[in-house]
Tab-separated table of C-alpha atoms and ligand atoms in Angstrom:
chain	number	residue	atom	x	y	z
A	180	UNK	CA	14.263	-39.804	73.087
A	181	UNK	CA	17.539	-41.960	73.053
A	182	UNK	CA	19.126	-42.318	76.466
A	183	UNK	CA	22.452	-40.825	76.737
A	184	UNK	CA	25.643	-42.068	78.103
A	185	UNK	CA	28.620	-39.870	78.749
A	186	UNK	CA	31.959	-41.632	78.556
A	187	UNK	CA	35.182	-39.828	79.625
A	188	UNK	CA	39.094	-41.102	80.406
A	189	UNK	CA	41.010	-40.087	83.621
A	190	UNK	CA	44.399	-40.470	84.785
A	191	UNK	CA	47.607	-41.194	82.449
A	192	UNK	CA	46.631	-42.723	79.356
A	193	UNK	CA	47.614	-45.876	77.977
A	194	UNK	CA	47.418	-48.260	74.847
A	195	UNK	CA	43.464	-49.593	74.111
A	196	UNK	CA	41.527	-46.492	75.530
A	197	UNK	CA	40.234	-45.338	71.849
A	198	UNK	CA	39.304	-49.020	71.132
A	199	UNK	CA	36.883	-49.359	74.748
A	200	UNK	CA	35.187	-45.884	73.007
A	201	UNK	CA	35.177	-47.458	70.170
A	202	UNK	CA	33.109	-50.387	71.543
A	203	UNK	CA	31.140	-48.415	73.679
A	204	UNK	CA	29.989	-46.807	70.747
A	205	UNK	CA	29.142	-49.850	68.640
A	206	UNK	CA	27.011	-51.424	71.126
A	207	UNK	CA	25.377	-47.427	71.412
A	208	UNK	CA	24.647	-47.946	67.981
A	209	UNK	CA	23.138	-51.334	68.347
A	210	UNK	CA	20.894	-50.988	71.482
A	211	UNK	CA	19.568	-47.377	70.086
A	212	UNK	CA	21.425	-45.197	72.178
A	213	UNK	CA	23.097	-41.932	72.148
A	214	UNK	CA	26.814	-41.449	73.876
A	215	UNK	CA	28.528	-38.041	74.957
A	216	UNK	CA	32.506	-37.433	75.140
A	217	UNK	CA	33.168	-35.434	77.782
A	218	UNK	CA	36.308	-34.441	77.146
A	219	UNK	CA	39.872	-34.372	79.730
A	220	UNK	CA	38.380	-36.678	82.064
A	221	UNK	CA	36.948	-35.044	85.218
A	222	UNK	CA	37.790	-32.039	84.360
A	223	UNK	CA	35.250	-31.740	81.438
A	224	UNK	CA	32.467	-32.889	83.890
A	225	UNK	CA	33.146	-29.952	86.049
A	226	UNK	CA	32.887	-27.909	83.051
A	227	UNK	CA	29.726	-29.520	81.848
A	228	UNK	CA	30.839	-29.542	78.452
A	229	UNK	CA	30.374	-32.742	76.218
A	230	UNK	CA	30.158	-33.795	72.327
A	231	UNK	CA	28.113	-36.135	70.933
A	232	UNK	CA	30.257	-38.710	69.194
A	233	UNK	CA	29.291	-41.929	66.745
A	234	UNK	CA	30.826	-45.431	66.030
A	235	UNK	CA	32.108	-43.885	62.636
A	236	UNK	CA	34.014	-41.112	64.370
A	237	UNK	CA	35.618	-44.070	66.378
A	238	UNK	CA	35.671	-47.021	63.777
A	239	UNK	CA	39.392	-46.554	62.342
A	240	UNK	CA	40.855	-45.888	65.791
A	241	UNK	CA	41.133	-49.614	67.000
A	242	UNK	CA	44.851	-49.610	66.656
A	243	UNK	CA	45.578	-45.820	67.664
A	244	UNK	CA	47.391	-45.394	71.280
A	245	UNK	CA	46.931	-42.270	73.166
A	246	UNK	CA	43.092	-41.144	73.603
A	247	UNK	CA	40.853	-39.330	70.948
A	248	UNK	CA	38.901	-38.100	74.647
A	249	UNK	CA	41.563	-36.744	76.156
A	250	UNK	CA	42.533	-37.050	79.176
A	251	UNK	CA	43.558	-35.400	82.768
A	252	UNK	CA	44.393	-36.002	86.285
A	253	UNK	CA	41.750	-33.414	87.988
A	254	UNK	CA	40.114	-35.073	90.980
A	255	UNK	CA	37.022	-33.506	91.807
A	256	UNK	CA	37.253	-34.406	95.681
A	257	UNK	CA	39.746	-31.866	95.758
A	258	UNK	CA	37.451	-28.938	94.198
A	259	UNK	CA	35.226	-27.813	96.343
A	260	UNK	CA	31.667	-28.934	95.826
A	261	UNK	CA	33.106	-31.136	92.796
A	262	UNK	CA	31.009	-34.327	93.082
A	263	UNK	CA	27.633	-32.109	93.197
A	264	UNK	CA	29.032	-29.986	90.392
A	265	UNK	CA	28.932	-33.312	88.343
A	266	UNK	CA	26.122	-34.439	89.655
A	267	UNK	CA	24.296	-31.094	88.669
A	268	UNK	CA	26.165	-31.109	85.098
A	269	UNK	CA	25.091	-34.904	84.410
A	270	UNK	CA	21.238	-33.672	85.222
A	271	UNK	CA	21.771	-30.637	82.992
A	272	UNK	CA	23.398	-32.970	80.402
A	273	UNK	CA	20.579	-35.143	80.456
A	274	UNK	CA	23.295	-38.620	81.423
A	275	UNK	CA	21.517	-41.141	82.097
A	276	UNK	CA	24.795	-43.032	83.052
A	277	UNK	CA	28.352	-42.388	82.658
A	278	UNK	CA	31.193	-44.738	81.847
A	279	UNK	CA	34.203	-43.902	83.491
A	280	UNK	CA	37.024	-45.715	82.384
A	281	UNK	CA	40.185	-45.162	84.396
A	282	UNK	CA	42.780	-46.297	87.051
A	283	UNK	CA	42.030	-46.393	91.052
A	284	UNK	CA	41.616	-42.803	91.083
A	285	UNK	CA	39.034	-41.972	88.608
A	286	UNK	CA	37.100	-44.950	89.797
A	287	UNK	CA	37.539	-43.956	93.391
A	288	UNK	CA	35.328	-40.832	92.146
A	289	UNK	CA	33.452	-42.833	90.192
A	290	UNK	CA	32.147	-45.358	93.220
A	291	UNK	CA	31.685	-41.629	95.124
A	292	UNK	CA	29.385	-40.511	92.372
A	293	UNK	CA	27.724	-44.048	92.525
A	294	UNK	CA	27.396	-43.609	96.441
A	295	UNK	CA	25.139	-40.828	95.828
A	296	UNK	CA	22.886	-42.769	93.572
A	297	UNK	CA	24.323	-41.720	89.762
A	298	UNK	CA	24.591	-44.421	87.418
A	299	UNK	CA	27.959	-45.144	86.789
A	300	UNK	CA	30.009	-48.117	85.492
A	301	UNK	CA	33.872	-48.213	85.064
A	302	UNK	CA	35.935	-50.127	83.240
A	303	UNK	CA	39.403	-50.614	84.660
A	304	UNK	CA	42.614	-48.866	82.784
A	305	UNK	CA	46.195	-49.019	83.759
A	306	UNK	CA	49.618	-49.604	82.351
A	307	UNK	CA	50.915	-50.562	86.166
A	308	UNK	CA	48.122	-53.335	86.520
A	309	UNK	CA	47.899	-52.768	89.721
A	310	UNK	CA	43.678	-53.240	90.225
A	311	UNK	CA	42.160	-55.399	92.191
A	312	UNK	CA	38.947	-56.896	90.745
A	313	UNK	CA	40.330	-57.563	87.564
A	314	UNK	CA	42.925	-60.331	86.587
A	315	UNK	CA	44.503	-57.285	84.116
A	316	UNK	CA	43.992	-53.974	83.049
A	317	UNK	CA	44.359	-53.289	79.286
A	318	UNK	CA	47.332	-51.013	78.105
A	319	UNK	CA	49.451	-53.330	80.746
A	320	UNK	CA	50.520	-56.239	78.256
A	321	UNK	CA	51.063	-53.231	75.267
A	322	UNK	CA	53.540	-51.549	78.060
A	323	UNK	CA	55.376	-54.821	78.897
A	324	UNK	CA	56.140	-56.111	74.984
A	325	UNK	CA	57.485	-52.433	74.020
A	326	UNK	CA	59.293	-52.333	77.364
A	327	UNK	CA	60.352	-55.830	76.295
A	328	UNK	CA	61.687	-54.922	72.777
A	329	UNK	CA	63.320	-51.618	74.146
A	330	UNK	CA	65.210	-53.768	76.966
A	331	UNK	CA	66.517	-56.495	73.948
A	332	UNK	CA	67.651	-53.070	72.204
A	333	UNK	CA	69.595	-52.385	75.200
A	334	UNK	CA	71.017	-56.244	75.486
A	335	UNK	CA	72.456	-56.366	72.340
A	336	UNK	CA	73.937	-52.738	72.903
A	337	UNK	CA	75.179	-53.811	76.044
A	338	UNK	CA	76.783	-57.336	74.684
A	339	UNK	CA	78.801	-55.182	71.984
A	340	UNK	CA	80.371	-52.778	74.610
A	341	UNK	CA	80.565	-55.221	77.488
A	342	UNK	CA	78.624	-53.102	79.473
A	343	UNK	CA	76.220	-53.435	82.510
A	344	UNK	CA	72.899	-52.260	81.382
A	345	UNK	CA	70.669	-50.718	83.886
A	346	UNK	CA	66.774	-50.040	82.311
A	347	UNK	CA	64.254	-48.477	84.712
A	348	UNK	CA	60.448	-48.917	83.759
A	349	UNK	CA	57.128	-47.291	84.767
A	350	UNK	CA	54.594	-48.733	86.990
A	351	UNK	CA	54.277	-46.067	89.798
A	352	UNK	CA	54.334	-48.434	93.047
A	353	UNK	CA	53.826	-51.749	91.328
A	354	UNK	CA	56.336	-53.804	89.748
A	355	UNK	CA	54.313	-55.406	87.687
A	356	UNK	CA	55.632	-53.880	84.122
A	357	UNK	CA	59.276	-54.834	85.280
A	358	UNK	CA	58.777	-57.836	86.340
A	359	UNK	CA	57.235	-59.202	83.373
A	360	UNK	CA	59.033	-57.081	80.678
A	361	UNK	CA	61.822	-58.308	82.219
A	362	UNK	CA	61.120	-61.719	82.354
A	363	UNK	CA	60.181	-61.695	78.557
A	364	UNK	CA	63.094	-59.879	77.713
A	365	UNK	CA	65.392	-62.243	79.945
A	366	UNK	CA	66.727	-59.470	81.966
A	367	UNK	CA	69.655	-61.081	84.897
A	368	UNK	CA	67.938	-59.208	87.514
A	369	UNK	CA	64.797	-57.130	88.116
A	370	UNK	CA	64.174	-55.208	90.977
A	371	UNK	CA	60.737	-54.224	92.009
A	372	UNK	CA	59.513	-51.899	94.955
A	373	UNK	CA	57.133	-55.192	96.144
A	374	UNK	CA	60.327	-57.289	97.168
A	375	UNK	CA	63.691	-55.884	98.232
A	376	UNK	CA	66.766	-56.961	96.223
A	377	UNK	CA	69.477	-56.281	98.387
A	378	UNK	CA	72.258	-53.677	96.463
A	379	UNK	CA	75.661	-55.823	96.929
A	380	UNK	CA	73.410	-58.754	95.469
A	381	UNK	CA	73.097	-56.361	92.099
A	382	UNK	CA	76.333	-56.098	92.328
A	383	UNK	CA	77.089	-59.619	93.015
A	384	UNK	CA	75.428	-60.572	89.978
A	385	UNK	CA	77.421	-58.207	88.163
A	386	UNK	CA	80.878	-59.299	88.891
A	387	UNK	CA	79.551	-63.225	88.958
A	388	UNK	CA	78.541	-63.131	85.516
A	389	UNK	CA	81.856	-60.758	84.682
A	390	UNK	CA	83.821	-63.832	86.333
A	391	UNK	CA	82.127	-66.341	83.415
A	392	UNK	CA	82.688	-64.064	80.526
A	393	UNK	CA	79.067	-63.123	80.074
A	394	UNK	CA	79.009	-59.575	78.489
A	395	UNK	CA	75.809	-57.536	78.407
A	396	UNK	CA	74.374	-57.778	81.725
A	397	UNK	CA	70.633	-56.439	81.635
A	398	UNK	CA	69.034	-55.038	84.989
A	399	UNK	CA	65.553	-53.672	84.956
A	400	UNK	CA	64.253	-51.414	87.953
A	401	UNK	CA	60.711	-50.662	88.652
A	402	UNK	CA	60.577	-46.596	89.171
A	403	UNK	CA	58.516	-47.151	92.348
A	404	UNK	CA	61.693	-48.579	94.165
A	405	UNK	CA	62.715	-46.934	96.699
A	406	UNK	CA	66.513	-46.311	96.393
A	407	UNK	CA	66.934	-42.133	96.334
A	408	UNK	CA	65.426	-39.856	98.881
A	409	UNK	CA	62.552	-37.688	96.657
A	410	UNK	CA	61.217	-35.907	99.770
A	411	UNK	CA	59.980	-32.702	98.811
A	412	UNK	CA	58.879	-33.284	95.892
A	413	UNK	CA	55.682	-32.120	94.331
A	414	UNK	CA	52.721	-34.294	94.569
A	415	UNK	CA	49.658	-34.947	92.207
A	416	UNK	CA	46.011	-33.644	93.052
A	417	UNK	CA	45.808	-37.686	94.453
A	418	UNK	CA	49.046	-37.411	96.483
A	419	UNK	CA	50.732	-39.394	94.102
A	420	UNK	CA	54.595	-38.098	93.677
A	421	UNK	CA	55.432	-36.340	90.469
A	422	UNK	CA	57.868	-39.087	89.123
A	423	UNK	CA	58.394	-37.351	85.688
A	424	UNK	CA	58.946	-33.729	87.810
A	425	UNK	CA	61.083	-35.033	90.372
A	426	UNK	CA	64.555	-33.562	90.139
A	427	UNK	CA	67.415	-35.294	90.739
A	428	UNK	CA	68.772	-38.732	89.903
A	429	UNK	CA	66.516	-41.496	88.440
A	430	UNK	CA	66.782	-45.004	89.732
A	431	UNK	CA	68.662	-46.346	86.999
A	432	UNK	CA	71.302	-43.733	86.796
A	433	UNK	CA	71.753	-44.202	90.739
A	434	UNK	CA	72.025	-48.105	90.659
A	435	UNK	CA	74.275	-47.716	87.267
A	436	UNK	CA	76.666	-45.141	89.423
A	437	UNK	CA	76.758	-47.454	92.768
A	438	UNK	CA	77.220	-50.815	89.968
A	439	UNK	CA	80.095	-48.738	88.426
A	440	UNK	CA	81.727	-47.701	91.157
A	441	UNK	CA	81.873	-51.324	93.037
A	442	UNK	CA	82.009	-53.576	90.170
A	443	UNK	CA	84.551	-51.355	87.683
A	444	UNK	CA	82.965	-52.154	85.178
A	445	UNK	CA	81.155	-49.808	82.695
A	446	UNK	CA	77.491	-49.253	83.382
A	447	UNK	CA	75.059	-47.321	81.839
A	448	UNK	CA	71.240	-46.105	82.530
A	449	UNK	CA	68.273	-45.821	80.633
A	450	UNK	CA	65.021	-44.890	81.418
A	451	UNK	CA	61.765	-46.139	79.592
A	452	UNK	CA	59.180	-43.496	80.312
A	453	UNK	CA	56.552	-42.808	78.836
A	454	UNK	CA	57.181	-44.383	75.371
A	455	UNK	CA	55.865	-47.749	76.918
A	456	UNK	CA	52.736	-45.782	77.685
A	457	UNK	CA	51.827	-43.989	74.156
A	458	UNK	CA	52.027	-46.802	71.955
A	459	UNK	CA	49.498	-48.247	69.638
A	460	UNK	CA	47.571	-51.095	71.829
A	461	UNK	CA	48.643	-55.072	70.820
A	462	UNK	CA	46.064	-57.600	69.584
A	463	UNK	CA	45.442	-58.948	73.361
A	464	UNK	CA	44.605	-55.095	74.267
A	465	UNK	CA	42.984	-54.184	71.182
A	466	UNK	CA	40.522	-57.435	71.513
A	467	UNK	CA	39.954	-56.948	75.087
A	468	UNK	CA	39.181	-53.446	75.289
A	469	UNK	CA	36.795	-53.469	72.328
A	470	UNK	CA	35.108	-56.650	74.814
A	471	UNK	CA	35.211	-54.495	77.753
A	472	UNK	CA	33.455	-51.482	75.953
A	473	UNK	CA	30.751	-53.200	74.378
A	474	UNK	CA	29.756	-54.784	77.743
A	475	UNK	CA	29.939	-51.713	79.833
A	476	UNK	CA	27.249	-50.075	77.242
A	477	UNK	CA	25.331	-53.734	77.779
A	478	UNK	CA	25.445	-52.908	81.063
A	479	UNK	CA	24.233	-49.070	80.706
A	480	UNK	CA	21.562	-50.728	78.575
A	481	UNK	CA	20.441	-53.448	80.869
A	482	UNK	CA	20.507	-50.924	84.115
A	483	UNK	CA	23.330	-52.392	86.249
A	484	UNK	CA	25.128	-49.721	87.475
A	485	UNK	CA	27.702	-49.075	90.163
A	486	UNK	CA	29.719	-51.893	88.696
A	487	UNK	CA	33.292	-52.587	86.735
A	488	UNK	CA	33.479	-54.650	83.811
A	489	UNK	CA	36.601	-56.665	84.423
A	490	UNK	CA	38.931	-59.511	83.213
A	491	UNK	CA	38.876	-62.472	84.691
A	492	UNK	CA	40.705	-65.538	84.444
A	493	UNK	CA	42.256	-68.473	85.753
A	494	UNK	CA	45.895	-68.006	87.125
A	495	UNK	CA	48.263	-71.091	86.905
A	496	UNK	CA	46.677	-74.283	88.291
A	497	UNK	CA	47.174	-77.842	87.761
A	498	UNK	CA	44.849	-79.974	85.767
A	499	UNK	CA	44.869	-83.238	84.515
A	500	UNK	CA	46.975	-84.388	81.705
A	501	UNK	CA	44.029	-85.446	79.467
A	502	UNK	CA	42.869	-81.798	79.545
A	503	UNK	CA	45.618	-81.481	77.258
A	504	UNK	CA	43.769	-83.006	74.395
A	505	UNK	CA	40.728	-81.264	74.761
A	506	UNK	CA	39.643	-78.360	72.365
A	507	UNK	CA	38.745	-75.141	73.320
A	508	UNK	CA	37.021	-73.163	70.458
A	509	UNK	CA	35.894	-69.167	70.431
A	510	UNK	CA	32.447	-69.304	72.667
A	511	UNK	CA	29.526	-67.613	70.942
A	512	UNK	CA	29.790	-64.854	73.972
A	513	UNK	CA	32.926	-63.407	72.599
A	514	UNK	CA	31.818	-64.053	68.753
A	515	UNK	CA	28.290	-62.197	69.393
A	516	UNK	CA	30.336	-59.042	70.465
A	517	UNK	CA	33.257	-59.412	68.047
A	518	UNK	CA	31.259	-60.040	64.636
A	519	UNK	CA	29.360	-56.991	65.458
A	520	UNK	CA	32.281	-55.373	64.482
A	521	UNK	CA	33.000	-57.357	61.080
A	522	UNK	CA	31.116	-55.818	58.054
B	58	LIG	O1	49.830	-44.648	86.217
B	58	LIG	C1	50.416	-44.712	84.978
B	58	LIG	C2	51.772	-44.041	84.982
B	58	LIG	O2	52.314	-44.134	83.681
B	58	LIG	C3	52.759	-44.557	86.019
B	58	LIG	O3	53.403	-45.738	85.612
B	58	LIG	C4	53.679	-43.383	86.155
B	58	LIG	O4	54.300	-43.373	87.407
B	58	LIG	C5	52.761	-42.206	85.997
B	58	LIG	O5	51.626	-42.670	85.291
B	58	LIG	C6	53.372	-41.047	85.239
B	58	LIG	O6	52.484	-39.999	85.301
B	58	LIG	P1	52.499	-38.745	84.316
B	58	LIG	O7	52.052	-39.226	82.964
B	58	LIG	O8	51.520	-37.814	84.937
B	58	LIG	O9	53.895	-38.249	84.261
């Protein structure tokens, strides 16, 4: 009989999770091997229910955002007796491993699972980008160019009224999304929870570039800083705050009031949300996710478990000039997983 791998999505969902199924699946379908969805993430492993799903059920969904699996944020370290409940439904499921492909949470459970000797790999997911042990997580650079194009929407707005344009962007406590959405979109200021920027120096930068005739000031603020009191409020099954649920005032309606009401000048607010988040994954997310896939089921295959497949790359260093030269051509690594794809 063909081993079986279960694959499931936890936490929000973001751009490229249909496309890591997808190559999960391919390489299933190369190495001999059969693959379960278990469906809404944690919650479908409590449930011990699971499909079994093909590369042709997956093959058109490269480009599709959201995720054909479903997702949820259950934690099963908050149900009682959740991690043997799993373990129990993975025996009765006959899993020989299960890919987990999530944010910190779900692989938080996931290296608990591991602990107690299941075979598990993960494979990093997050719009915030804000995991160690890889250099990005997919669905990030799909957030930050529609964030980007949104924010340019909101320049050119903000140009033809003369207005102060104040854009507030996921990325729970990172400020990650802002920093380089804004940066792309060449926002005058972005504020992230990370490093403190100072509210008369918003408004400073307001009424400087007011002084030199600049119209259409741009300011982008990361949700996760800290500017309006949201004690109270309800918190996730990880203790994560509700952002969406949280009543009250938003970050960029309460620096667009505070910019208003020192600078006189018209201001308005606009927050992102979640549209950054359900878009259809870009090429770099598309290609990597399809990578990361393939070689978590080459892992599954090959019996390394308790491990993430993750991105890795150099930062920014200096090298010599000459380096500049040189050619750097597609390495048969990449091609061997890619042209498995290409009929
Ligand atoms: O972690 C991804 C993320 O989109 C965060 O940027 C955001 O704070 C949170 O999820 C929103 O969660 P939900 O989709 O549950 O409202």
């Amino acid at each position: 009989m063909a081993l079986r791998i279960g694959i499931l999505n936890g936490g929000g969902d973001c751009a490229g999770l249909n496309a890591v199924t997808r190559g999960v699946l391919r390489g299933a379908e190369e190495y001999g091997l059969e693959v379960m969805a278990i469906k809404s993430g944690w919650a479908g492993l409590l449930d011990g229910e699971a499909e079994r799903i093909r590369y042709s059920d997956f093959e058109a969904l490269v480009g599709a955002g959201g995720t054909a699996l479903l997702t949820s944020r259950t934690n099963p370290l908050k149900r009682k007796d959740g991690l043997r409940t799993i373990s129990s439904n993975m025996k009765k499921m006959e899993l020989h491993c299960l890919i987990a492909v999530g944010g910190d949470d779900t692989l938080g459970v996931a290296a608990e699972l591991s602990k107690l000797g299941l075979n598990v790999i993960g494979v990093p997911k997050t719009i915030d980008n804000d995991l160690a042990g890889t250099d990005y997580s997919f669905g990030f650079f799909t957030a930050v160019d529609e964030a980007m194009h949104l924010i340019e929407s909101l320049r050119t707005t903000g140009v033809s009224h003369g207005r102060v344009m104040v854009v507030e962007v996921m990325g729970r406590d990172a400020g990650w999304i802002s920093a380089y959405a804004g940066t792309a979109a060449g926002a005058n200021l972005v504020m992230v929870p990370e490093f403190e920027t100072p509210l008369d120096k918003v408004v400073d930068v307001v009424k400087k570039r007011h002084r030199e005739g600049k119209r259409g000031t741009v300011i982008v603020v990361a949700e996760g800083v800290r500017l309006v009191s949201r004690e109270g409020t309800d918190r996730d099954e990880f203790g994560h705050e509700l952002i969406a649920k949280t009543e009250g005032v938003s970050n960029a309606s309460a620096i667009a009031k505070y910019i208003e009401e020192k600078t006189g000048i018209e201001t308005r607010a606009t927050v992102l949300g979640h549209v950054i988040r359900g878009t259809s994954p870009n090429a770099y997310d598309r290609v990597m996710t399809t990578m990361l896939g393939f070689r978590a089921v080459t892992a599954a295959k090959e019996g390394r478990f308790g491990i993430m497949v993750a991105i890795r790359g150099p930062g920014i260093v200096e090298v010599p000039l000459s380096e500049g030269s040189k050619k750097k051509y597609l390495d048969s690594e990449t091609w061997n997983i890619l042209s498995k794809f290409f009929v």
